[in-house]
Structure formats: C-alpha cells, structure tokens
Tab-separated table of C-alpha atoms in Angstrom:
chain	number	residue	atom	x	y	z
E	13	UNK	CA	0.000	0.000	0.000
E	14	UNK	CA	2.449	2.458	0.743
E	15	UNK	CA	4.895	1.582	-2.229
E	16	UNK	CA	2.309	2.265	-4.406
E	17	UNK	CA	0.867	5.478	-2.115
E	18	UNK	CA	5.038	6.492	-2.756
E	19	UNK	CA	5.342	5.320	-6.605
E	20	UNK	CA	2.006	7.523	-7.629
E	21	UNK	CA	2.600	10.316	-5.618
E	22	UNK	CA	6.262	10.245	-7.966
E	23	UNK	CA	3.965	10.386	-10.519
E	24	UNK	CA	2.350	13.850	-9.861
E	25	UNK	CA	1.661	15.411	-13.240
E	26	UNK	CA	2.097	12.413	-15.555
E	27	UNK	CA	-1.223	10.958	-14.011
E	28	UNK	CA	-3.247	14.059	-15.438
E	29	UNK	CA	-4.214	12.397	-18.522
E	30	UNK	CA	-5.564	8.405	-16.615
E	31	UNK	CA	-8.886	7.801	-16.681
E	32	UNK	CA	-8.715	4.452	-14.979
E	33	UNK	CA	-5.634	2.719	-12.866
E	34	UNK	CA	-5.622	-1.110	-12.390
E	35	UNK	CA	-4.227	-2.430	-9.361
E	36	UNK	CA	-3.271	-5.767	-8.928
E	37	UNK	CA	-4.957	-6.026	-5.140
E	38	UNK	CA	-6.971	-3.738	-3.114
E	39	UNK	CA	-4.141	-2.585	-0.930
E	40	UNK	CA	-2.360	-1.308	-3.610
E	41	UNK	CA	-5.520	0.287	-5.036
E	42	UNK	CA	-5.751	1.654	-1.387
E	43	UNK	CA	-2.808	3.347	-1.795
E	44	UNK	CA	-3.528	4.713	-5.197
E	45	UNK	CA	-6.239	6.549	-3.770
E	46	UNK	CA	-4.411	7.887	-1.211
E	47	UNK	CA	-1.879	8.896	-3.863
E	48	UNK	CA	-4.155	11.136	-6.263
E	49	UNK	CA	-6.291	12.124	-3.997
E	50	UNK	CA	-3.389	14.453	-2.246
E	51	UNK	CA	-2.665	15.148	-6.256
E	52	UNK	CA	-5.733	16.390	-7.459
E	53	UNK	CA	-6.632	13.232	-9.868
E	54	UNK	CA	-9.770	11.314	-9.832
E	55	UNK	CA	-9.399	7.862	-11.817
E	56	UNK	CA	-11.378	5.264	-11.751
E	57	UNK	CA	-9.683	2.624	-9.571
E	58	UNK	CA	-10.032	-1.057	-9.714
E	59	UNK	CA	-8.369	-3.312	-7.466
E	60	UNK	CA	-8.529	-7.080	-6.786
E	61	UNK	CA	-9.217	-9.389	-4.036
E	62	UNK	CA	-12.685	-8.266	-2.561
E	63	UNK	CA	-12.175	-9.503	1.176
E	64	UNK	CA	-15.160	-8.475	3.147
E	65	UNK	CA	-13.218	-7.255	6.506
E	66	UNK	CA	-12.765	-3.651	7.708
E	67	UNK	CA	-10.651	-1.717	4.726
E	68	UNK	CA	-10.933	-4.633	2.651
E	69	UNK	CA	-11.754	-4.175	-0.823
E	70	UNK	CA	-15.762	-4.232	-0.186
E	71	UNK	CA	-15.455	-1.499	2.422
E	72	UNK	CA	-13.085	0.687	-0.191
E	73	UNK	CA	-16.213	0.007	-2.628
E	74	UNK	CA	-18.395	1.340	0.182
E	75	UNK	CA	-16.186	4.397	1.380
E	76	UNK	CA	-16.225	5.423	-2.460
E	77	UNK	CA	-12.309	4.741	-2.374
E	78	UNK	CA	-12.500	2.086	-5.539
E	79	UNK	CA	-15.026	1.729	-8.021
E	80	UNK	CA	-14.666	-1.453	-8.210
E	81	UNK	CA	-13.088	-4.734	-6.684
E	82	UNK	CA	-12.888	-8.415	-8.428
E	83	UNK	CA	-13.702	-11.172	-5.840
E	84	UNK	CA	-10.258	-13.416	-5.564
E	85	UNK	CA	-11.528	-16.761	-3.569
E	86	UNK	CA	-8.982	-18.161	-1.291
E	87	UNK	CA	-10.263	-21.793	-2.303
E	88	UNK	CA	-9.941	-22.749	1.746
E	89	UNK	CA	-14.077	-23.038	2.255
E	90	UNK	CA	-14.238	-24.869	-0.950
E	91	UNK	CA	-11.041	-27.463	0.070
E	92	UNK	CA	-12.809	-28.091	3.294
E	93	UNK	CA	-15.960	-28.599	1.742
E	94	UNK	CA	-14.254	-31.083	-0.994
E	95	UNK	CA	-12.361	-32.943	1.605
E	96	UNK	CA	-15.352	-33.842	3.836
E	97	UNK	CA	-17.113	-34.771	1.075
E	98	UNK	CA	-13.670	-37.339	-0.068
E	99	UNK	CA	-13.563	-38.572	3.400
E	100	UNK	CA	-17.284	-39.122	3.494
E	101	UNK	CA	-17.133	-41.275	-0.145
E	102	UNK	CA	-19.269	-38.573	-2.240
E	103	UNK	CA	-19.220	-39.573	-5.617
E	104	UNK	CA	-18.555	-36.982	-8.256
E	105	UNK	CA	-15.691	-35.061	-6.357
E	106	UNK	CA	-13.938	-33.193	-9.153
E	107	UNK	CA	-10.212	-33.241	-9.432
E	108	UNK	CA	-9.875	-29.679	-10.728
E	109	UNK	CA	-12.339	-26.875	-10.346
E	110	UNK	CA	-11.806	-23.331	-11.338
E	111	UNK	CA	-13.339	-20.770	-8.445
E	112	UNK	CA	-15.920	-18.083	-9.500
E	113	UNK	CA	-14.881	-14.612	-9.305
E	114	UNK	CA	-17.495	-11.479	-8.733
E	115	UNK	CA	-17.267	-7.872	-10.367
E	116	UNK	CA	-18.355	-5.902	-6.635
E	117	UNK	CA	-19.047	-2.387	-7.295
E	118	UNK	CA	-21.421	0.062	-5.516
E	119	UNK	CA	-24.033	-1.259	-6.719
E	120	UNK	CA	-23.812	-4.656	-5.826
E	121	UNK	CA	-21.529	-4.686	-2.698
E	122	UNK	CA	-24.400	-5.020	0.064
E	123	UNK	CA	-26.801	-7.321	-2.024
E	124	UNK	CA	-24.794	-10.981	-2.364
E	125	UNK	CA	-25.266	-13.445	-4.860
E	126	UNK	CA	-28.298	-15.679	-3.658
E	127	UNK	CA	-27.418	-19.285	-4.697
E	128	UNK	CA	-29.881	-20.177	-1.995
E	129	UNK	CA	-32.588	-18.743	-4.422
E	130	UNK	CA	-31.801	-22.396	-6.254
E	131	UNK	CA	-32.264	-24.542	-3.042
E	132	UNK	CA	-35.129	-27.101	-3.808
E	133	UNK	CA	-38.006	-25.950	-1.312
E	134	UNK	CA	-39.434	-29.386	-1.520
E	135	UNK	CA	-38.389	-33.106	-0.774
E	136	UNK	CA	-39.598	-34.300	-3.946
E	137	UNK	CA	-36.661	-36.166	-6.595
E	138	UNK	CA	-34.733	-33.561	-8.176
E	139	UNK	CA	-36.250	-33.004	-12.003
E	140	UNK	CA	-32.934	-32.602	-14.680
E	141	UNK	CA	-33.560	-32.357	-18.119
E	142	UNK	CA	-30.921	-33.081	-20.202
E	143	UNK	CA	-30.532	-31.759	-23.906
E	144	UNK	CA	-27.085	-33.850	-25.159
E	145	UNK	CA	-25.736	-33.399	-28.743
E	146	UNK	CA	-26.272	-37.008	-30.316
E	147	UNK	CA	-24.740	-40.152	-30.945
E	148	UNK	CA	-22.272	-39.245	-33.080
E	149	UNK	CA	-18.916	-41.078	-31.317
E	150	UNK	CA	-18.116	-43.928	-29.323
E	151	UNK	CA	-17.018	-41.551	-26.961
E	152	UNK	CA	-21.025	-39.763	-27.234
E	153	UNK	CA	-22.250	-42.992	-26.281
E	154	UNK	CA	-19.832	-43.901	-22.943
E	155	UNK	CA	-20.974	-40.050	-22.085
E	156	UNK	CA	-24.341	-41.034	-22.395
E	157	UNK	CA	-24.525	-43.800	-20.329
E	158	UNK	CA	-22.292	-42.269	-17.511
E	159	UNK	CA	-24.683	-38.914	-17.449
E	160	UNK	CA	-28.345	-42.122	-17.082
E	161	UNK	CA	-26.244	-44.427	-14.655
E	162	UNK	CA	-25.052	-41.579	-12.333
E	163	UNK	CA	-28.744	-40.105	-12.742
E	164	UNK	CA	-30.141	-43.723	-11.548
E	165	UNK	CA	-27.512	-43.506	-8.370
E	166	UNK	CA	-27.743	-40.354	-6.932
E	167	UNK	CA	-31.758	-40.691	-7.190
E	168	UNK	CA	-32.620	-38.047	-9.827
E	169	UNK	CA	-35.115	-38.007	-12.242
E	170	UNK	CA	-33.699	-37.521	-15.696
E	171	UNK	CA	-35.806	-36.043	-19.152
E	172	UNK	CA	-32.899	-37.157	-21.681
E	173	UNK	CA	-33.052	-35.762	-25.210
E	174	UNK	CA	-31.140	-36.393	-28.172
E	175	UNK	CA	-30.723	-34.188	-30.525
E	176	UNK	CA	-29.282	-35.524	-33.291
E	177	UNK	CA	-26.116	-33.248	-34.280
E	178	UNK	CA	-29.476	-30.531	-34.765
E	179	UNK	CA	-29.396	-27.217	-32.512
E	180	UNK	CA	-32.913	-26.734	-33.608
E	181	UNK	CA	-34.047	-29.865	-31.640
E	182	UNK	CA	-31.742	-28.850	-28.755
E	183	UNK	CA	-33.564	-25.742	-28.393
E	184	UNK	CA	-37.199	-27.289	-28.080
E	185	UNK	CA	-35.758	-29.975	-26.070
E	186	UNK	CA	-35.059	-27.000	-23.848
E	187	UNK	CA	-38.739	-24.747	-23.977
E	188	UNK	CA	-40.213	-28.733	-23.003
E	189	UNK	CA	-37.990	-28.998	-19.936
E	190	UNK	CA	-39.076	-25.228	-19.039
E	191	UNK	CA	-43.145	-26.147	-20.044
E	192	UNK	CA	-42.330	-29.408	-17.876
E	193	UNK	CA	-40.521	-26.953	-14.591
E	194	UNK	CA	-37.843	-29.182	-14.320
E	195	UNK	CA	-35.481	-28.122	-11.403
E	196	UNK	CA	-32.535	-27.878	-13.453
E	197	UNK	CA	-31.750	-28.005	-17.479
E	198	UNK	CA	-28.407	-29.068	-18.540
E	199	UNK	CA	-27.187	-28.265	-21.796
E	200	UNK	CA	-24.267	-30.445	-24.314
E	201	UNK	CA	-24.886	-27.964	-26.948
E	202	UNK	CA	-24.115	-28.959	-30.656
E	203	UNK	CA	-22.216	-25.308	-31.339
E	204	UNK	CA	-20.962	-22.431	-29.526
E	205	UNK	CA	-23.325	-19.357	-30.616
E	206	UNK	CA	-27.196	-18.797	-31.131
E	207	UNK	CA	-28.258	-20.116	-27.303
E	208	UNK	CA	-29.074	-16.256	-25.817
E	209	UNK	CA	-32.844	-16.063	-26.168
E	210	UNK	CA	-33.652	-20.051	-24.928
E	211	UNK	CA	-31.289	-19.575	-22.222
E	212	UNK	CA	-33.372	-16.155	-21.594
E	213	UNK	CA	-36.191	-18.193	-21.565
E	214	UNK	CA	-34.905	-20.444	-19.329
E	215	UNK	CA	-33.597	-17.300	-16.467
E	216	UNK	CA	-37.034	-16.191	-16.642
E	217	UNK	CA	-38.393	-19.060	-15.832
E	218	UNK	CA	-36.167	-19.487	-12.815
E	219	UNK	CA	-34.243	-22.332	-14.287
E	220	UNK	CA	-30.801	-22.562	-13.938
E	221	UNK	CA	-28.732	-23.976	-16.648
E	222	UNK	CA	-25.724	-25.994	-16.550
E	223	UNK	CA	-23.495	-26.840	-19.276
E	224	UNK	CA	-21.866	-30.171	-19.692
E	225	UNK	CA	-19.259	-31.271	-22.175
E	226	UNK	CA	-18.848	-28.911	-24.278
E	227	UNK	CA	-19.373	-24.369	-23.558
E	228	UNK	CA	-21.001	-21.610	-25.437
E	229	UNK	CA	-20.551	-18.109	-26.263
E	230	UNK	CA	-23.359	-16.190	-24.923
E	231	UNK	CA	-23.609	-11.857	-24.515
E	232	UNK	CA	-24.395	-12.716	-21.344
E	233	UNK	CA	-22.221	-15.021	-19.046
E	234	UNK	CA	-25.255	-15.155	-16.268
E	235	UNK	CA	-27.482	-17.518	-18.727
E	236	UNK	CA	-25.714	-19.917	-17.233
E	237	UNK	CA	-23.986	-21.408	-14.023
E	238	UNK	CA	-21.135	-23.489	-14.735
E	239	UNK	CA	-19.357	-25.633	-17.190
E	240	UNK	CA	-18.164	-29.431	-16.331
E	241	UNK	CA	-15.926	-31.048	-18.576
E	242	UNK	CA	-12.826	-31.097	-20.406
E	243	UNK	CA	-9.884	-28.070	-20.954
E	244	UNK	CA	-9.845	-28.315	-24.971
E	245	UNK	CA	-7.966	-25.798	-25.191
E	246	UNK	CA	-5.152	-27.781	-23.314
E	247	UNK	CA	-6.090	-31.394	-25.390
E	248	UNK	CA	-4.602	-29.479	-28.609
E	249	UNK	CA	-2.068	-28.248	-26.637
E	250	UNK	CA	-0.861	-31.896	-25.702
E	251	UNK	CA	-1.727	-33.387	-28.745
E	252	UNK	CA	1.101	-30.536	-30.470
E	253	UNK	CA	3.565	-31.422	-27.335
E	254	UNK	CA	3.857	-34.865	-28.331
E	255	UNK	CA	4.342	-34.918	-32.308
E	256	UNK	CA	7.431	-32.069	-31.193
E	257	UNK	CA	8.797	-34.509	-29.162
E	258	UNK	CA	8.170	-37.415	-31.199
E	259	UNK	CA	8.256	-36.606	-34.683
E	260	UNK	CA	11.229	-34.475	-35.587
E	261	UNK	CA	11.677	-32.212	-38.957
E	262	UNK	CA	14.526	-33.720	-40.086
E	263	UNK	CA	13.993	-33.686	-43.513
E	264	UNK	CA	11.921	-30.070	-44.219
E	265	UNK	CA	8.556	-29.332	-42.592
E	266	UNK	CA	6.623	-31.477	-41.096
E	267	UNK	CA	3.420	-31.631	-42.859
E	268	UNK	CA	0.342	-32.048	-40.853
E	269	UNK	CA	-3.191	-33.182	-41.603
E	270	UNK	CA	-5.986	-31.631	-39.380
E	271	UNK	CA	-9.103	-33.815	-39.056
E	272	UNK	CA	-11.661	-31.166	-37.488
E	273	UNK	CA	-14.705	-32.126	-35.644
E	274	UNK	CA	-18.147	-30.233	-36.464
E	275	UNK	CA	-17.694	-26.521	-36.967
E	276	UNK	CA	-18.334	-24.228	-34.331
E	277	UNK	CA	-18.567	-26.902	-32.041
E	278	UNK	CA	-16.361	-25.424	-28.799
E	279	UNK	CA	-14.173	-28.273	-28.894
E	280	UNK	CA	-13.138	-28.027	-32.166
E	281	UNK	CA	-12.668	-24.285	-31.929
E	282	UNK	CA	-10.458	-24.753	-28.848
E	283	UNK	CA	-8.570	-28.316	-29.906
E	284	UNK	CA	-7.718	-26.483	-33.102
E	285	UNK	CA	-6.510	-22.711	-31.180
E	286	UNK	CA	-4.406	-25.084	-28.726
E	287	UNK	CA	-2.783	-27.427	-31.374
E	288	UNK	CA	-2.174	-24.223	-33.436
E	289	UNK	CA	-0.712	-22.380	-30.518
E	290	UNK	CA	1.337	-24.746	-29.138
E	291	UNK	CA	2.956	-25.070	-32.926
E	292	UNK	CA	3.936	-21.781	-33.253
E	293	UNK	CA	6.115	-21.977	-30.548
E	294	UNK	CA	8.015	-25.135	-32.710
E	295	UNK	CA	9.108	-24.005	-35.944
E	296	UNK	CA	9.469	-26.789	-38.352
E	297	UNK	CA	5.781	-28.348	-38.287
E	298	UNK	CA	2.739	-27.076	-40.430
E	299	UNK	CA	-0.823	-27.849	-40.913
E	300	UNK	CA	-0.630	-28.595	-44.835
E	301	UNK	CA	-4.798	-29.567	-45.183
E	302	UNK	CA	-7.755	-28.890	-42.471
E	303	UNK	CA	-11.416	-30.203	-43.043
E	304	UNK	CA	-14.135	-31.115	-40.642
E	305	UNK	CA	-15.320	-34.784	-40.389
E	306	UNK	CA	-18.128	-33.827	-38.065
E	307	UNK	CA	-16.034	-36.239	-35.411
E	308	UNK	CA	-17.440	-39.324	-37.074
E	309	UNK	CA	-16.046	-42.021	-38.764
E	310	UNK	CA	-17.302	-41.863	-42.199
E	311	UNK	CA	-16.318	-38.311	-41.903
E	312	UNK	CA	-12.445	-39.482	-40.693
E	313	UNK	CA	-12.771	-41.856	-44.238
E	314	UNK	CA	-13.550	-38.870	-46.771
E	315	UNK	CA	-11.572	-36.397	-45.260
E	316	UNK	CA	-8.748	-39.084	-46.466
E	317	UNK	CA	-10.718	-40.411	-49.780
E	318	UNK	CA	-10.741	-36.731	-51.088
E	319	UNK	CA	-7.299	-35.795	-50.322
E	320	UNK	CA	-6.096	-39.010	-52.148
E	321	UNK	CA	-8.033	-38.224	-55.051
E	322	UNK	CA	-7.110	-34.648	-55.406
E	323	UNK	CA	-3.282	-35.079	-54.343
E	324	UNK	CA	-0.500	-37.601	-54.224
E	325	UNK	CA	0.258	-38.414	-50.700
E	326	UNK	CA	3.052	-36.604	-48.488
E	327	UNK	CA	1.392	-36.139	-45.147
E	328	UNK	CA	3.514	-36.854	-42.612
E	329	UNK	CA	1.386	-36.320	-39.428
E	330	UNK	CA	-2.619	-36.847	-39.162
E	331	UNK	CA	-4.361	-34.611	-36.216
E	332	UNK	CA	-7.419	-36.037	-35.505
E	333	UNK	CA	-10.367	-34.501	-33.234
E	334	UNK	CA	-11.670	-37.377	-31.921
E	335	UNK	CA	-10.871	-41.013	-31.988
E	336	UNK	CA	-13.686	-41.875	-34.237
E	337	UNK	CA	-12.280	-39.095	-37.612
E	338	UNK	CA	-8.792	-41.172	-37.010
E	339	UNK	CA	-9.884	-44.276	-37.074
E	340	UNK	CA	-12.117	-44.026	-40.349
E	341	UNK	CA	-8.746	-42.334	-41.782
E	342	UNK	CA	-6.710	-45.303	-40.415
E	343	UNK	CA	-9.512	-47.798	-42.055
E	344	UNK	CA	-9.233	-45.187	-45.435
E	345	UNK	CA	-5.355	-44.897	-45.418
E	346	UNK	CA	-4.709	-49.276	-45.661
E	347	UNK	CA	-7.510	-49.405	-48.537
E	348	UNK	CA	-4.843	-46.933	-50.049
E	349	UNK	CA	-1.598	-49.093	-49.167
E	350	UNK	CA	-0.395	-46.629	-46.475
E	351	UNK	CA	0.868	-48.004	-43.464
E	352	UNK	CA	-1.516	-46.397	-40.210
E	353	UNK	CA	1.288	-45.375	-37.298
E	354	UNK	CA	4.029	-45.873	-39.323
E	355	UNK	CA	4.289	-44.079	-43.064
E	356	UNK	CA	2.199	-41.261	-41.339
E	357	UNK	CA	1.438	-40.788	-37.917
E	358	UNK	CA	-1.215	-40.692	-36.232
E	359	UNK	CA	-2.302	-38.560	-33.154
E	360	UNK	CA	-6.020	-37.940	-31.668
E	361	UNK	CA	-8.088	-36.892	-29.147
E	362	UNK	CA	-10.529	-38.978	-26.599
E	363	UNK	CA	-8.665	-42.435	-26.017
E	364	UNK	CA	-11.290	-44.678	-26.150
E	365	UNK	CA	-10.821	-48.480	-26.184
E	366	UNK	CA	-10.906	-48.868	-29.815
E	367	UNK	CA	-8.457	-45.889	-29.802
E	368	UNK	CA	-5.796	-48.268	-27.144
E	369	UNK	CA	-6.591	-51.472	-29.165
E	370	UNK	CA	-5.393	-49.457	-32.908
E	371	UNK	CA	-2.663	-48.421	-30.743
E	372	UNK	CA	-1.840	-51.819	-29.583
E	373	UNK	CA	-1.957	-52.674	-33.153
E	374	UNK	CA	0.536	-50.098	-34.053
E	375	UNK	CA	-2.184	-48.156	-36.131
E	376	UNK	CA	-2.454	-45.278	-34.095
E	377	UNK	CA	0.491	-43.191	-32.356
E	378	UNK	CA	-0.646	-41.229	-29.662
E	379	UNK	CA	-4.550	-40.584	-28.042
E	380	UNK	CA	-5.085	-37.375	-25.486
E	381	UNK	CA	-7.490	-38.057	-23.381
E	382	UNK	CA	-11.218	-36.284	-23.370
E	383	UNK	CA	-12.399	-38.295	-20.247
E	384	UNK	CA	-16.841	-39.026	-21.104
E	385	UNK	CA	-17.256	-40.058	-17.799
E	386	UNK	CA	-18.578	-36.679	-16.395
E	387	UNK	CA	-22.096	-38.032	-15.088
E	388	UNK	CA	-20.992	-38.849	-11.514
E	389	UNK	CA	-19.515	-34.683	-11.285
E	390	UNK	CA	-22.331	-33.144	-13.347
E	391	UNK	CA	-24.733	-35.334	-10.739
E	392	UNK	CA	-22.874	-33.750	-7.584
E	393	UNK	CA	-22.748	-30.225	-8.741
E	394	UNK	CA	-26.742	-30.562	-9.139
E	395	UNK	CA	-27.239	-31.655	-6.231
E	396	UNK	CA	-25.051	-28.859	-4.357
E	397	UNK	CA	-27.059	-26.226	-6.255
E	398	UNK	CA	-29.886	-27.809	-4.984
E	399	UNK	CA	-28.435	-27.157	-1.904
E	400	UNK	CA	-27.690	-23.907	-2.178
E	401	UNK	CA	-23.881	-24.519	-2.140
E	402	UNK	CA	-22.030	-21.634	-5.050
E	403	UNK	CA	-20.902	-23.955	-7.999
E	404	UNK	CA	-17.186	-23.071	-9.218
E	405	UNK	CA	-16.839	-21.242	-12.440
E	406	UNK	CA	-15.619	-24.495	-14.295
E	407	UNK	CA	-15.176	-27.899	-13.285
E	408	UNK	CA	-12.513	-29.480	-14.956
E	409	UNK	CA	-11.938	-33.385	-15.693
E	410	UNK	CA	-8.717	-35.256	-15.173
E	411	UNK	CA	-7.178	-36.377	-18.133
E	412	UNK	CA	-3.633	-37.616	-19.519
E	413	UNK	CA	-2.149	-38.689	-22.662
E	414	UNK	CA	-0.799	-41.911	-23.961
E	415	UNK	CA	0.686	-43.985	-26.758
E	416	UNK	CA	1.874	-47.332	-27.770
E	417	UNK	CA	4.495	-47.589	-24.824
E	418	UNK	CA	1.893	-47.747	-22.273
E	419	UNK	CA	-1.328	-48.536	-24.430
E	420	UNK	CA	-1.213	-52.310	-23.562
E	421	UNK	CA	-1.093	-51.555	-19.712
E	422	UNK	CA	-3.961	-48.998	-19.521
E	423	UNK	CA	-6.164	-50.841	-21.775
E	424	UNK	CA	-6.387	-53.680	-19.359
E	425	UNK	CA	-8.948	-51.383	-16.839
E	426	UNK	CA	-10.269	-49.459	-19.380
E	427	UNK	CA	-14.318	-48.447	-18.765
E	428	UNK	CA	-14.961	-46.404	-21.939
C-alpha cells in the first residue's frame, strides 16, 4: 500500500491524462487513492481481491475509495468442503475446479449473490432435463450412459433428449424442460453461438442452466452457471507437445493433416486454437490440409478419400479430433496401401478403447485423453445447487495422454 501510495505520488503530473488505474490487489488500489487524492486526480480505480473485513476491498467500494473490486476466492471453504465430502465417499468429487470470481461495485456490494434462491423448497426427486448433442462417437455414447447411470444412483429423475447433431431440436428440447418446470436443465450444446434467447427463456423461468461437455458463447455469461468437462484448449495443446517430441523435422517441414470435428462446435474451436498455438512456438511443423469430419467415422474416411483423389500423398502427421475421424482415416489410409502409425502418424483426441486397441496394433500413435465419464460430477454439482452450495466457475476433468508404450497396460482397466 504504501509503495504504491510512494510510486504515484512520484507520478504527480504524468497521471493528469488516466482515466482508470488497475491495481493488482486492493491494498495497492488503497494506496492509489491515497496517492491522487493528495494530487488532485480522480481515476477510476479497480483493485482485486474483494475480502469483506474492515478496509478490505468491499469497504473501499463502500467508502467510495474504488469503483470497483474483483472477488479473488482463497479456495480454503471450498477445500474443506471437498475434503469432507472425499472422506465421506461422495461420488462426483472433481479433481480440478476453477473458483468463481465477482465484479463488486457500488451497486452490488451489500446485495450478495443468492445461490440459496436455487435450493429445492421441496423433498420431492430432483427433475434434470438433459438436452445432449447425439450419438455421433463412441465416446457420445460412454458419455451417455455415464450422465443415465449416475442419474439412476444419486436418485434423480432424468428427461434425456437427443438431438441428433441438430441445434434446432436442442432448443425445443429446452422450452419442453421449461413447459415441464424441471429443477434444473443441462445443456451439451451442438455449437458455440445462437443459445441467448432459450437460455433467456430459461432465467425467466427461474431455471438454472448448466453446461456439460462442451461451452457456449453467450452476450451474457449469467445464462448460465457453470461448465463441467474437459480443458480443450489444453487437449490441442498436448496433442502438439507430443508430435514435437516425437516426430522431428529432419527432412523439411513437417506436414500435418488436421481432421476437425463439427464446426463451431467449442471443442473443435479450442482443440484447433491449442494445437495451433502450441505449434507456433516449434518451428518446423505445419498444418498442410484442415477439413471437418463432423467427429465421425465416415467423416475421418472422406476427409482421407478426397485428399487421395485430389493429391498424391506426403502427409507426414494426421491430427485427428476425436478417436472416431482417425480411425475411419486409419480404415481409409490401408484401402490406399499406407501403413496407419508408421508411413504417417497418427495422433487424436478422446482415447477410447478402440483408440488403445489401434494403438496396440501399431495403427495409431498417440490418443489425449477427453475423459466421457462426467455423469458422476455433473450429478454432484446438481445436487449442491440444490443445496444452495455456489458452484465453481468451471469444473474441470482429469485427463492424460498416452501412446503405444503404455497402451497395452492402460487398456487392461479401461471403462470407456
């Protein structure tokens, strides 16, 4: 506070022209204000942390000192929480959650965020509807029937609905769960955009929404509560990690082959900005040819089929979505008379059994995991909101990567 009280006041006349000053905590915003406020300045002053004590940043909101403080949780009440649940065998304890932050300003600083307004008032079974994208993967299916069988333990009544690869049937799924008052709606949406009105619909109604498996982009982040599932962002990331380490350009560039899953679907936005991130940081490696397969695997085949009719082959890497796209490329590439896993290789994204077994077989290189399994953690976090408990921001799976040195081992208690 008083370094940055000091390093302002050194300031003096160069702060004339700041409209706003960003400080990284509230006692260093504290000391900003002290600062221009002996220099004649008024900025608009943001700090972080938000702790609720006497001088904290929710009493510098309230003296009119900041304009604004962003909540930073100390994670301790959540840990607690977590732990007692571990110790007391809770099923669906996440292994990584990312903690919700609040914008606190005058406006908001006495009136808290009611997640009791969500408790069930009742001790009727909890009502879910569920709106999931479609069958369109083994690994669809394995998320599927962990999302019924985690419904049928923890005693909640589920209103499943398929739709088909078709956001048009997603959203009607969604105005019958709010005709029907379910208690909670969760959403697997088929793409990213075009959810703001249902999701309005939904508010209104009192309905909270929860998204599962895959997120959306929405003008306003308070349509919904939380997001469980998967960092994609981080599975293209890994999935560019290994071919540097594994496949070396040693002879020129090494060409790549991109495999994309449906368009504008969040994980192939993100799988493709991680992957494409992570490569810029390794010079030597290009994507030479990108097309969706809609993460199936006829769409994995004719990805291949067209490139083979259009161009003589001289990929050296294949960058598959999903596990499905690579192995309709791996079934597309032998019909050709190139060798899967060996003349090119072959890296994807869910590991599913089938994915360990064409590893096993030497057909497949490497899978990054995208673990389905997310009933037993989207079942808990209902339940909490039901509650009352705050959800975190994001609840994250736990996932790793493997390939043919360990493929053998870890196919042996594979579930999915």
């Amino acid at each position: 506070m008083d370094q940055a009280e000091d390093l302002f006041l050194e300031l003096g006349q160069r702060l004339a022209g700041v409209d706003v000053v960003f400080a990284h905590n509230d006692y260093m915003a504290s000391g900003v204000y002290e600062a221009v406020k002996k220099l004649g300045y008024s900025p608009e002053i943001i700090g972080v942390d938000g702790f609720s004590g006497p001088n904290g940043g929710m009493d510098l909101v309230r003296q009119g000192k900041l304009s604004e403080t962003i909540t930073c949780p100390t994670g301790g009440k959540e840990a607690i929480r977590y732990a007692m649940d571990i110790l007391n065998e809770v099923s669906g304890v996440p292994k990584q959650v990312i903690l919700r932050s609040h914008n606190i300003t005058i406006d908001n600083v006495d009136s808290e965020v009611k997640w009791e307004q969500y408790k069930k008032k009742d001790r009727n079974t909890i009502q879910v509807g569920y709106s999931q994208v479609g069958t369109e993967s083994a690994w669809r299916l394995a998320n599927t029937e962990s999302i019924k069988s985690a419904a049928r333990e923890a005693g909640i009544s589920l209103h499943f609905e398929d739709a088909d690869q078709q956001q048009e049937r997603q959203i009607e799924a969604i105005r019958t769960f709010i005709r029907e008052e379910v208690d909670v709606i969760v959403l697997s949406p088929v793409v990213d955009s075009g959810w703001d009105k249902v999701l309005t619909e939904a508010r209104e109604a009192g309905i909270p929404v929860l998204l599962s498996d895959r997120r959306i982009e929405t003008e306003d982040d308070g349509l919904y509560l939380t997001y469980i599932g998967a960092d994609f962002m981080e599975e293209g990331r890994r999935a560019m990690r290994w071919i540097a380490a594994n496949v070396k350009p040693e002879h020129g560039p090494v060409k790549i082959m991109e495999l994309q899953g449906t368009l504008g679907a969040s994980p192939t936005v993100e799988r493709k900005r991680g992957f494409e991130e992570q490569m810029a940081g390794n010079p030597g490696y290009r994507i030479a040819y990108s097309e969706s397969g809609d993460f199936t695997y006829e769409g994995g085949r004719r990805i291949i089929e067209d490139y083979t009719e259009n161009y003589l082959w001289d990929i050296d890497v294949i960058y598959a979505h999903n596990d499905d796209m690579a192995l309709g490329a791996v079934n597309a590439l032998e019909e050709h008379g190139i060798h899967a896993g060996s003349d090119v290789v072959i890296v994807s994204v869910d590991g599913t059994k089938d994915a360990f077994q064409a590893m096993i077989d030497g057909k497949l290189n490497c899978a990054v995991e995208c673990n389905p399994l997310l009933g037993p953690q989207l079942m808990k976090a209902v339940q909490d909101l039901m509650e009352g408990k705050e959800l975190p921001l994001r609840i994250i799976t736990e996932e790793k990567v493997y390939d043919q040195t360990d493929a053998r081992e870890v196919m042996k208690e594979r579930r999915y």
